[in-house]
């Protein structure tokens, strides 16, 4: 083997043995975990992937409590981990350290204030709801008053780390082009169709279950990004192109996402981002902005 390759392999091994990457084993038994028990609000595609990880013992926390307005969906997930279905979100709040919202923007408006008001941390997937300034400020105030944290994962998009760092300087422009198969956007067409062109704030109102990534980008850089949504019968993945120009320079990212098996609007990466964020909450070494 070539000496440089051998050296690089040894380096990788050395880093992995010091910090086992992305695994629950790095949560030592005597380590005080800040998050141990998790509840789920909304038992669809994202929750399904998270629960599968928990069932395989790969999450590093217990996912024990499930709530969905469709009780059968909650029962289905609970059965995978010997968990409990609750008939209201309030019943969960004295039992969990953190709730993962994977339901809808409406759930963020209706239920999240109760959860945060009870001092329970949250991972919010329906980030589009947080572009509503009044709601976001109310949740932020409630979180401060009740010592709770609200986390919005990077979700189905790549570039959130960079745009956060870039926003320390001036950003001149930030745009997102989302291209999905028509069925992911709930339409049928044989031709490429531009369904939306405008700012992120309107995009999340018009496509509440399809463009949360625009909200995450906007909140990460402190300005509404420009959004274009295209239904394209020639693609079979959910694709997001981000282009940012600022004082730091310029970056472009392209994400070609596998849609979730049970909900083609949603990409698998969104669930993986929530899982990774969940793991990071119990880690002492944090990587990325
Ligand atoms: N941040 C990101 O990058 C991404 C975010 N998302 C968002 O994450 C959320 C979850 O996505 P996904 O798992 O695919 O969604 P699904 O539609 O597959 O599952 C959501 C589940 O939550 C239920 N639900 C909706 N509103 C409520 C409520 N108020 N109370 C209780 N249950 C409720 C739904 O029931 P019913 O079907 O009857 O409404 C459904 O069972 C969505 O808002 C989605 O847009 C998705 C992809 C990427
Ligand atoms: O999962 C995706 O590719 C993006 C998505 O639906 C969203 O941001 O709501």
Short mmCIF file of C-alpha atoms and ligand atoms in Angstrom, two decimals:
data_model
loop_
_atom_site.label_atom_id
_atom_site.label_comp_id
_atom_site.label_asym_id
_atom_site.label_seq_id
_atom_site.Cartn_x
_atom_site.Cartn_y
_atom_site.Cartn_z
CA UNK A 1 0.00 0.00 0.00
CA UNK A 2 1.15 3.50 -0.86
CA UNK A 3 2.63 5.25 2.20
CA UNK A 4 0.35 8.33 1.99
CA UNK A 5 -2.81 6.19 1.81
CA UNK A 6 -1.58 4.06 4.73
CA UNK A 7 -0.90 7.23 6.75
CA UNK A 8 -4.39 8.61 5.97
CA UNK A 9 -6.04 5.34 7.00
CA UNK A 10 -4.12 5.31 10.26
CA UNK A 11 -5.19 8.91 10.89
CA UNK A 12 -8.87 8.04 10.30
CA UNK A 13 -8.60 5.04 12.66
CA UNK A 14 -6.97 7.20 15.29
CA UNK A 15 -9.73 9.82 15.14
CA UNK A 16 -12.54 7.21 15.17
CA UNK A 17 -11.11 5.37 18.15
CA UNK A 18 -10.81 8.63 20.10
CA UNK A 19 -14.31 9.84 19.18
CA UNK A 20 -16.58 6.98 17.99
CA UNK A 21 -18.47 8.93 15.36
CA UNK A 22 -22.25 9.13 15.48
CA UNK A 23 -22.82 6.22 17.84
CA UNK A 24 -24.62 5.78 21.12
CA UNK A 25 -21.56 4.04 22.62
CA UNK A 26 -19.97 7.43 23.24
CA UNK A 27 -22.55 7.96 25.97
CA UNK A 28 -20.60 6.38 28.81
CA UNK A 29 -22.71 4.78 31.55
CA UNK A 30 -21.51 7.18 34.22
CA UNK A 31 -22.05 10.21 31.99
CA UNK A 32 -24.91 12.47 33.06
CA UNK A 33 -27.21 12.50 30.02
CA UNK A 34 -29.23 15.68 29.64
CA UNK A 35 -31.81 13.88 27.49
CA UNK A 36 -32.87 10.34 28.46
CA UNK A 37 -36.56 9.96 27.68
CA UNK A 38 -38.16 11.29 24.52
CA UNK A 39 -41.78 11.62 23.42
CA UNK A 40 -43.07 11.95 19.88
CA UNK A 41 -45.77 14.28 18.60
CA UNK A 42 -46.87 13.14 15.13
CA UNK A 43 -46.31 9.51 14.21
CA UNK A 44 -45.77 9.64 10.43
CA UNK A 45 -42.74 9.22 8.16
CA UNK A 46 -40.08 11.02 10.25
CA UNK A 47 -41.25 9.51 13.54
CA UNK A 48 -41.23 6.07 11.92
CA UNK A 49 -37.53 6.33 11.02
CA UNK A 50 -36.61 7.68 14.47
CA UNK A 51 -38.56 4.89 16.19
CA UNK A 52 -36.88 2.24 14.00
CA UNK A 53 -33.51 3.53 15.22
CA UNK A 54 -34.72 3.39 18.82
CA UNK A 55 -36.03 -0.16 18.33
CA UNK A 56 -32.58 -1.19 17.09
CA UNK A 57 -30.93 0.42 20.14
CA UNK A 58 -29.13 2.98 17.95
CA UNK A 59 -30.61 6.21 19.32
CA UNK A 60 -28.83 6.55 22.67
CA UNK A 61 -32.09 7.65 24.34
CA UNK A 62 -35.42 5.97 25.06
CA UNK A 63 -38.39 6.88 22.88
CA UNK A 64 -41.28 5.81 25.08
CA UNK A 65 -44.29 8.05 24.53
CA UNK A 66 -46.32 8.61 21.38
CA UNK A 67 -49.10 11.00 20.45
CA UNK A 68 -50.87 11.46 17.12
CA UNK A 69 -54.38 12.57 16.28
CA UNK A 70 -54.58 9.22 14.44
CA UNK A 71 -54.29 6.82 17.38
CA UNK A 72 -53.54 3.80 15.16
CA UNK A 73 -50.35 5.46 13.89
CA UNK A 74 -49.27 6.11 17.47
CA UNK A 75 -50.06 2.50 18.43
CA UNK A 76 -48.08 1.17 15.48
CA UNK A 77 -44.92 3.05 16.53
CA UNK A 78 -45.37 2.38 20.26
CA UNK A 79 -45.56 -1.36 19.57
CA UNK A 80 -42.06 -1.29 18.03
CA UNK A 81 -40.42 -0.11 21.28
CA UNK A 82 -42.89 -1.34 23.90
CA UNK A 83 -43.88 2.30 24.33
CA UNK A 84 -47.04 4.02 25.54
CA UNK A 85 -49.70 5.82 23.51
CA UNK A 86 -51.09 8.92 25.15
CA UNK A 87 -54.42 10.53 24.40
CA UNK A 88 -53.19 14.07 24.91
CA UNK A 89 -49.82 15.79 24.73
CA UNK A 90 -50.29 17.11 28.28
CA UNK A 91 -50.12 13.51 29.60
CA UNK A 92 -46.57 13.24 28.25
CA UNK A 93 -45.07 16.31 29.83
CA UNK A 94 -44.13 14.99 33.28
CA UNK A 95 -42.60 11.84 31.75
CA UNK A 96 -40.17 13.11 29.11
CA UNK A 97 -37.05 15.28 28.84
CA UNK A 98 -37.74 16.25 25.25
CA UNK A 99 -40.55 16.06 22.68
CA UNK A 100 -39.91 15.66 18.95
CA UNK A 101 -42.56 17.47 16.92
CA UNK A 102 -42.93 15.64 13.59
CA UNK A 103 -46.55 16.54 12.88
CA UNK A 104 -47.45 19.79 11.09
CA UNK A 105 -47.06 23.59 11.30
CA UNK A 106 -50.54 23.63 12.85
CA UNK A 107 -49.29 21.38 15.66
CA UNK A 108 -46.47 23.85 16.30
CA UNK A 109 -49.01 26.66 16.67
CA UNK A 110 -51.48 24.64 18.76
CA UNK A 111 -49.40 22.35 20.97
CA UNK A 112 -45.81 23.56 21.15
CA UNK A 113 -46.60 26.52 23.49
CA UNK A 114 -48.00 24.01 26.04
CA UNK A 115 -44.88 21.83 25.82
CA UNK A 116 -42.42 24.72 26.12
CA UNK A 117 -44.59 26.30 28.82
CA UNK A 118 -44.10 23.13 30.86
CA UNK A 119 -40.32 23.54 30.61
CA UNK A 120 -39.86 20.57 28.27
CA UNK A 121 -37.27 20.84 25.48
CA UNK A 122 -38.33 20.33 21.86
CA UNK A 123 -37.02 19.35 18.46
CA UNK A 124 -39.28 21.06 15.91
CA UNK A 125 -39.44 19.60 12.40
CA UNK A 126 -42.26 21.82 11.05
CA UNK A 127 -39.86 24.77 11.02
CA UNK A 128 -42.06 26.72 8.58
CA UNK A 129 -44.32 27.67 11.50
CA UNK A 130 -41.37 29.48 13.12
CA UNK A 131 -41.26 32.03 10.29
CA UNK A 132 -44.37 33.52 11.90
CA UNK A 133 -42.63 36.28 13.89
CA UNK A 134 -45.35 36.56 16.53
CA UNK A 135 -45.36 32.80 17.22
CA UNK A 136 -41.54 32.53 17.19
CA UNK A 137 -41.14 35.42 19.63
CA UNK A 138 -43.85 33.99 21.92
CA UNK A 139 -42.15 30.57 21.93
CA UNK A 140 -38.75 32.14 22.52
CA UNK A 141 -40.11 34.11 25.50
CA UNK A 142 -41.86 31.00 26.91
CA UNK A 143 -38.65 29.00 26.49
CA UNK A 144 -36.63 31.61 28.41
CA UNK A 145 -39.22 31.87 31.20
CA UNK A 146 -39.44 28.09 31.59
CA UNK A 147 -35.81 27.18 30.95
CA UNK A 148 -36.66 25.11 27.87
CA UNK A 149 -34.78 24.79 24.60
CA UNK A 150 -36.20 24.68 21.06
CA UNK A 151 -34.03 22.95 18.45
CA UNK A 152 -34.64 23.14 14.68
CA UNK A 153 -32.43 20.54 12.94
CA UNK A 154 -30.85 21.19 9.56
CA UNK A 155 -33.47 18.75 8.22
CA UNK A 156 -33.54 17.80 4.57
CA UNK A 157 -30.99 20.37 3.47
CA UNK A 158 -27.22 20.85 3.34
CA UNK A 159 -25.60 24.21 4.05
CA UNK A 160 -27.19 25.32 7.33
CA UNK A 161 -23.80 25.18 9.08
CA UNK A 162 -22.25 27.38 6.38
CA UNK A 163 -25.07 29.91 6.19
CA UNK A 164 -25.00 30.34 9.99
CA UNK A 165 -21.30 31.07 9.86
CA UNK A 166 -21.72 33.30 6.79
CA UNK A 167 -24.35 35.38 8.60
CA UNK A 168 -21.67 36.67 10.98
CA UNK A 169 -20.68 38.89 8.03
CA UNK A 170 -23.04 40.55 5.56
CA UNK A 171 -25.05 38.25 3.26
CA UNK A 172 -25.85 39.76 -0.14
CA UNK A 173 -28.14 37.01 -1.43
CA UNK A 174 -29.42 33.59 -0.38
CA UNK A 175 -31.59 31.40 -2.58
CA UNK A 176 -33.10 27.93 -2.62
CA UNK A 177 -34.30 25.98 -5.65
CA UNK A 178 -36.33 22.92 -4.66
CA UNK A 179 -37.05 20.36 -7.35
CA UNK A 180 -39.26 17.40 -6.48
CA UNK A 181 -41.07 14.65 -8.38
CA UNK A 182 -44.68 15.82 -8.99
CA UNK A 183 -46.09 13.14 -6.62
CA UNK A 184 -43.97 14.60 -3.79
CA UNK A 185 -45.73 17.91 -4.41
CA UNK A 186 -49.14 16.25 -4.60
CA UNK A 187 -49.70 16.92 -8.32
CA UNK A 188 -49.55 15.04 -11.59
CA UNK A 189 -47.79 16.54 -14.62
CA UNK A 190 -45.78 15.25 -17.59
CA UNK A 191 -43.83 18.51 -17.91
CA UNK A 192 -41.53 20.48 -15.64
CA UNK A 193 -43.63 23.15 -13.86
CA UNK A 194 -42.55 26.08 -11.69
CA UNK A 195 -45.07 26.02 -8.84
CA UNK A 196 -43.68 28.92 -6.82
CA UNK A 197 -41.23 31.80 -7.04
CA UNK A 198 -40.96 34.27 -4.18
CA UNK A 199 -39.88 34.69 -0.58
CA UNK A 200 -39.67 31.90 2.02
CA UNK A 201 -42.46 33.35 4.19
CA UNK A 202 -45.11 32.87 1.49
CA UNK A 203 -43.60 29.57 0.34
CA UNK A 204 -44.16 27.91 3.74
CA UNK A 205 -47.77 29.15 3.80
CA UNK A 206 -48.47 27.83 0.28
CA UNK A 207 -46.52 24.53 0.70
CA UNK A 208 -46.58 23.88 4.45
CA UNK A 209 -45.55 20.20 4.21
CA UNK A 210 -42.92 20.62 1.49
CA UNK A 211 -40.61 23.56 2.07
CA UNK A 212 -39.71 23.76 5.77
CA UNK A 213 -36.11 23.80 4.57
CA UNK A 214 -36.69 27.37 3.29
CA UNK A 215 -37.65 28.42 6.81
CA UNK A 216 -34.61 26.74 8.34
CA UNK A 217 -32.32 28.52 5.88
CA UNK A 218 -34.05 31.86 6.52
CA UNK A 219 -33.86 31.55 10.29
CA UNK A 220 -30.23 30.45 10.08
CA UNK A 221 -29.20 33.59 8.18
CA UNK A 222 -31.67 36.09 9.60
CA UNK A 223 -33.30 37.02 6.28
CA UNK A 224 -36.04 35.51 4.13
CA UNK A 225 -34.37 33.52 1.36
CA UNK A 226 -35.59 33.56 -2.26
CA UNK A 227 -37.38 30.32 -3.12
CA UNK A 228 -38.27 28.53 -6.34
CA UNK A 229 -40.28 25.27 -6.22
CA UNK A 230 -40.30 23.07 -9.32
CA UNK A 231 -42.31 19.91 -10.00
CA UNK A 232 -40.11 17.83 -12.31
CA UNK A 233 -41.26 14.45 -13.68
CA UNK A 234 -37.65 13.75 -14.74
CA UNK A 235 -36.37 13.43 -11.15
CA UNK A 236 -37.07 10.76 -8.55
CA UNK A 237 -35.41 12.53 -5.61
CA UNK A 238 -36.25 15.60 -3.54
CA UNK A 239 -33.54 18.05 -4.59
CA UNK A 240 -32.51 21.29 -2.89
CA UNK A 241 -29.96 23.74 -4.33
CA UNK A 242 -28.73 26.51 -2.05
CA UNK A 243 -26.71 29.48 -3.29
CA UNK A 244 -25.35 32.06 -0.87
CA UNK A 245 -23.22 35.13 -1.61
CA UNK A 246 -21.82 37.27 1.16
CA UNK A 247 -18.82 38.93 2.72
CA UNK A 248 -17.31 35.47 3.35
CA UNK A 249 -17.38 34.62 -0.38
CA UNK A 250 -19.90 32.29 -2.02
CA UNK A 251 -21.17 28.72 -1.64
CA UNK A 252 -23.49 26.38 -3.52
CA UNK A 253 -24.85 23.10 -2.18
CA UNK A 254 -26.94 20.45 -3.91
CA UNK A 255 -28.82 17.82 -1.91
CA UNK A 256 -30.35 14.88 -3.79
CA UNK A 257 -32.59 13.27 -1.20
CA UNK A 258 -34.18 9.86 -1.13
CA UNK A 259 -37.88 10.39 -0.32
CA UNK A 260 -39.26 8.51 2.71
CA UNK A 261 -40.97 5.26 1.80
CA UNK A 262 -44.18 6.22 3.62
CA UNK A 263 -44.34 9.90 2.61
CA UNK A 264 -42.65 11.04 -0.64
CA UNK A 265 -42.92 14.75 0.32
CA UNK A 266 -40.42 14.12 3.09
CA UNK A 267 -36.76 13.15 2.65
CA UNK A 268 -34.99 10.53 4.73
CA UNK A 269 -32.23 13.06 5.55
CA UNK A 270 -34.75 15.10 7.57
CA UNK A 271 -35.23 12.19 10.00
CA UNK A 272 -31.49 11.49 10.08
CA UNK A 273 -30.85 15.15 10.97
CA UNK A 274 -33.23 14.89 13.93
CA UNK A 275 -31.51 11.68 15.05
CA UNK A 276 -28.08 13.27 14.79
CA UNK A 277 -29.21 16.37 16.66
CA UNK A 278 -30.71 14.18 19.39
CA UNK A 279 -27.38 12.37 19.79
CA UNK A 280 -25.46 15.65 19.91
CA UNK A 281 -27.51 16.85 22.89
CA UNK A 282 -25.77 14.23 25.03
CA UNK A 283 -22.28 14.79 23.61
CA UNK A 284 -19.58 16.93 25.18
CA UNK A 285 -17.74 17.52 21.91
CA UNK A 286 -19.92 19.36 19.38
CA UNK A 287 -18.91 19.59 15.72
CA UNK A 288 -20.20 22.22 13.32
CA UNK A 289 -21.76 25.65 13.89
N1 LIG B 1 -37.36 20.45 8.66
C1 LIG B 1 -37.30 19.71 7.56
O1 LIG B 1 -36.28 19.71 6.85
C2 LIG B 1 -38.46 18.88 7.18
C3 LIG B 1 -39.65 19.00 7.85
N2 LIG B 1 -40.71 18.22 7.51
C4 LIG B 1 -41.94 18.44 8.27
O2 LIG B 1 -41.95 17.57 9.42
C5 LIG B 1 -43.31 17.28 9.77
C6 LIG B 1 -43.47 15.75 9.84
O3 LIG B 1 -43.18 15.20 8.57
P1 LIG B 1 -43.64 13.71 8.20
O4 LIG B 1 -43.25 12.78 9.26
O5 LIG B 1 -43.23 13.45 6.81
O6 LIG B 1 -45.23 13.92 8.20
P2 LIG B 1 -46.37 12.81 8.06
O7 LIG B 1 -47.50 13.50 7.37
O8 LIG B 1 -45.84 11.55 7.49
O9 LIG B 1 -46.77 12.52 9.59
C7 LIG B 1 -47.29 13.51 10.43
C8 LIG B 1 -48.23 12.86 11.42
O10 LIG B 1 -48.61 13.83 12.41
C9 LIG B 1 -50.04 13.89 12.50
N3 LIG B 1 -50.45 15.22 12.92
C10 LIG B 1 -50.51 16.35 12.16
N4 LIG B 1 -50.92 17.39 12.92
C11 LIG B 1 -51.11 16.91 14.17
C12 LIG B 1 -51.53 17.49 15.40
N5 LIG B 1 -51.88 18.79 15.48
N6 LIG B 1 -51.61 16.71 16.50
C13 LIG B 1 -51.31 15.39 16.43
N7 LIG B 1 -50.91 14.77 15.30
C14 LIG B 1 -50.80 15.53 14.18
C15 LIG B 1 -50.50 13.53 11.10
O11 LIG B 1 -51.84 13.14 11.07
P3 LIG B 1 -52.70 13.50 9.71
O12 LIG B 1 -51.99 12.82 8.57
O13 LIG B 1 -54.05 12.94 10.02
O14 LIG B 1 -52.65 14.99 9.56
C16 LIG B 1 -49.54 12.37 10.77
O15 LIG B 1 -49.95 11.18 11.37
C17 LIG B 1 -44.18 17.92 8.68
O16 LIG B 1 -44.66 19.17 9.10
C18 LIG B 1 -43.20 18.09 7.51
O17 LIG B 1 -43.58 19.10 6.63
C19 LIG B 1 -40.62 17.28 6.54
C20 LIG B 1 -39.46 17.15 5.82
C21 LIG B 1 -38.31 17.97 6.04
O1 LIG B 2 -37.98 16.64 2.92
C1 LIG B 2 -37.69 17.51 2.07
O2 LIG B 2 -36.97 17.28 1.08
C2 LIG B 2 -38.13 18.92 2.26
C3 LIG B 2 -39.45 19.06 2.86
O3 LIG B 2 -40.36 18.29 2.66
C4 LIG B 2 -39.65 20.22 3.73
O4 LIG B 2 -38.71 21.03 3.87
O5 LIG B 2 -40.75 20.35 4.30
#
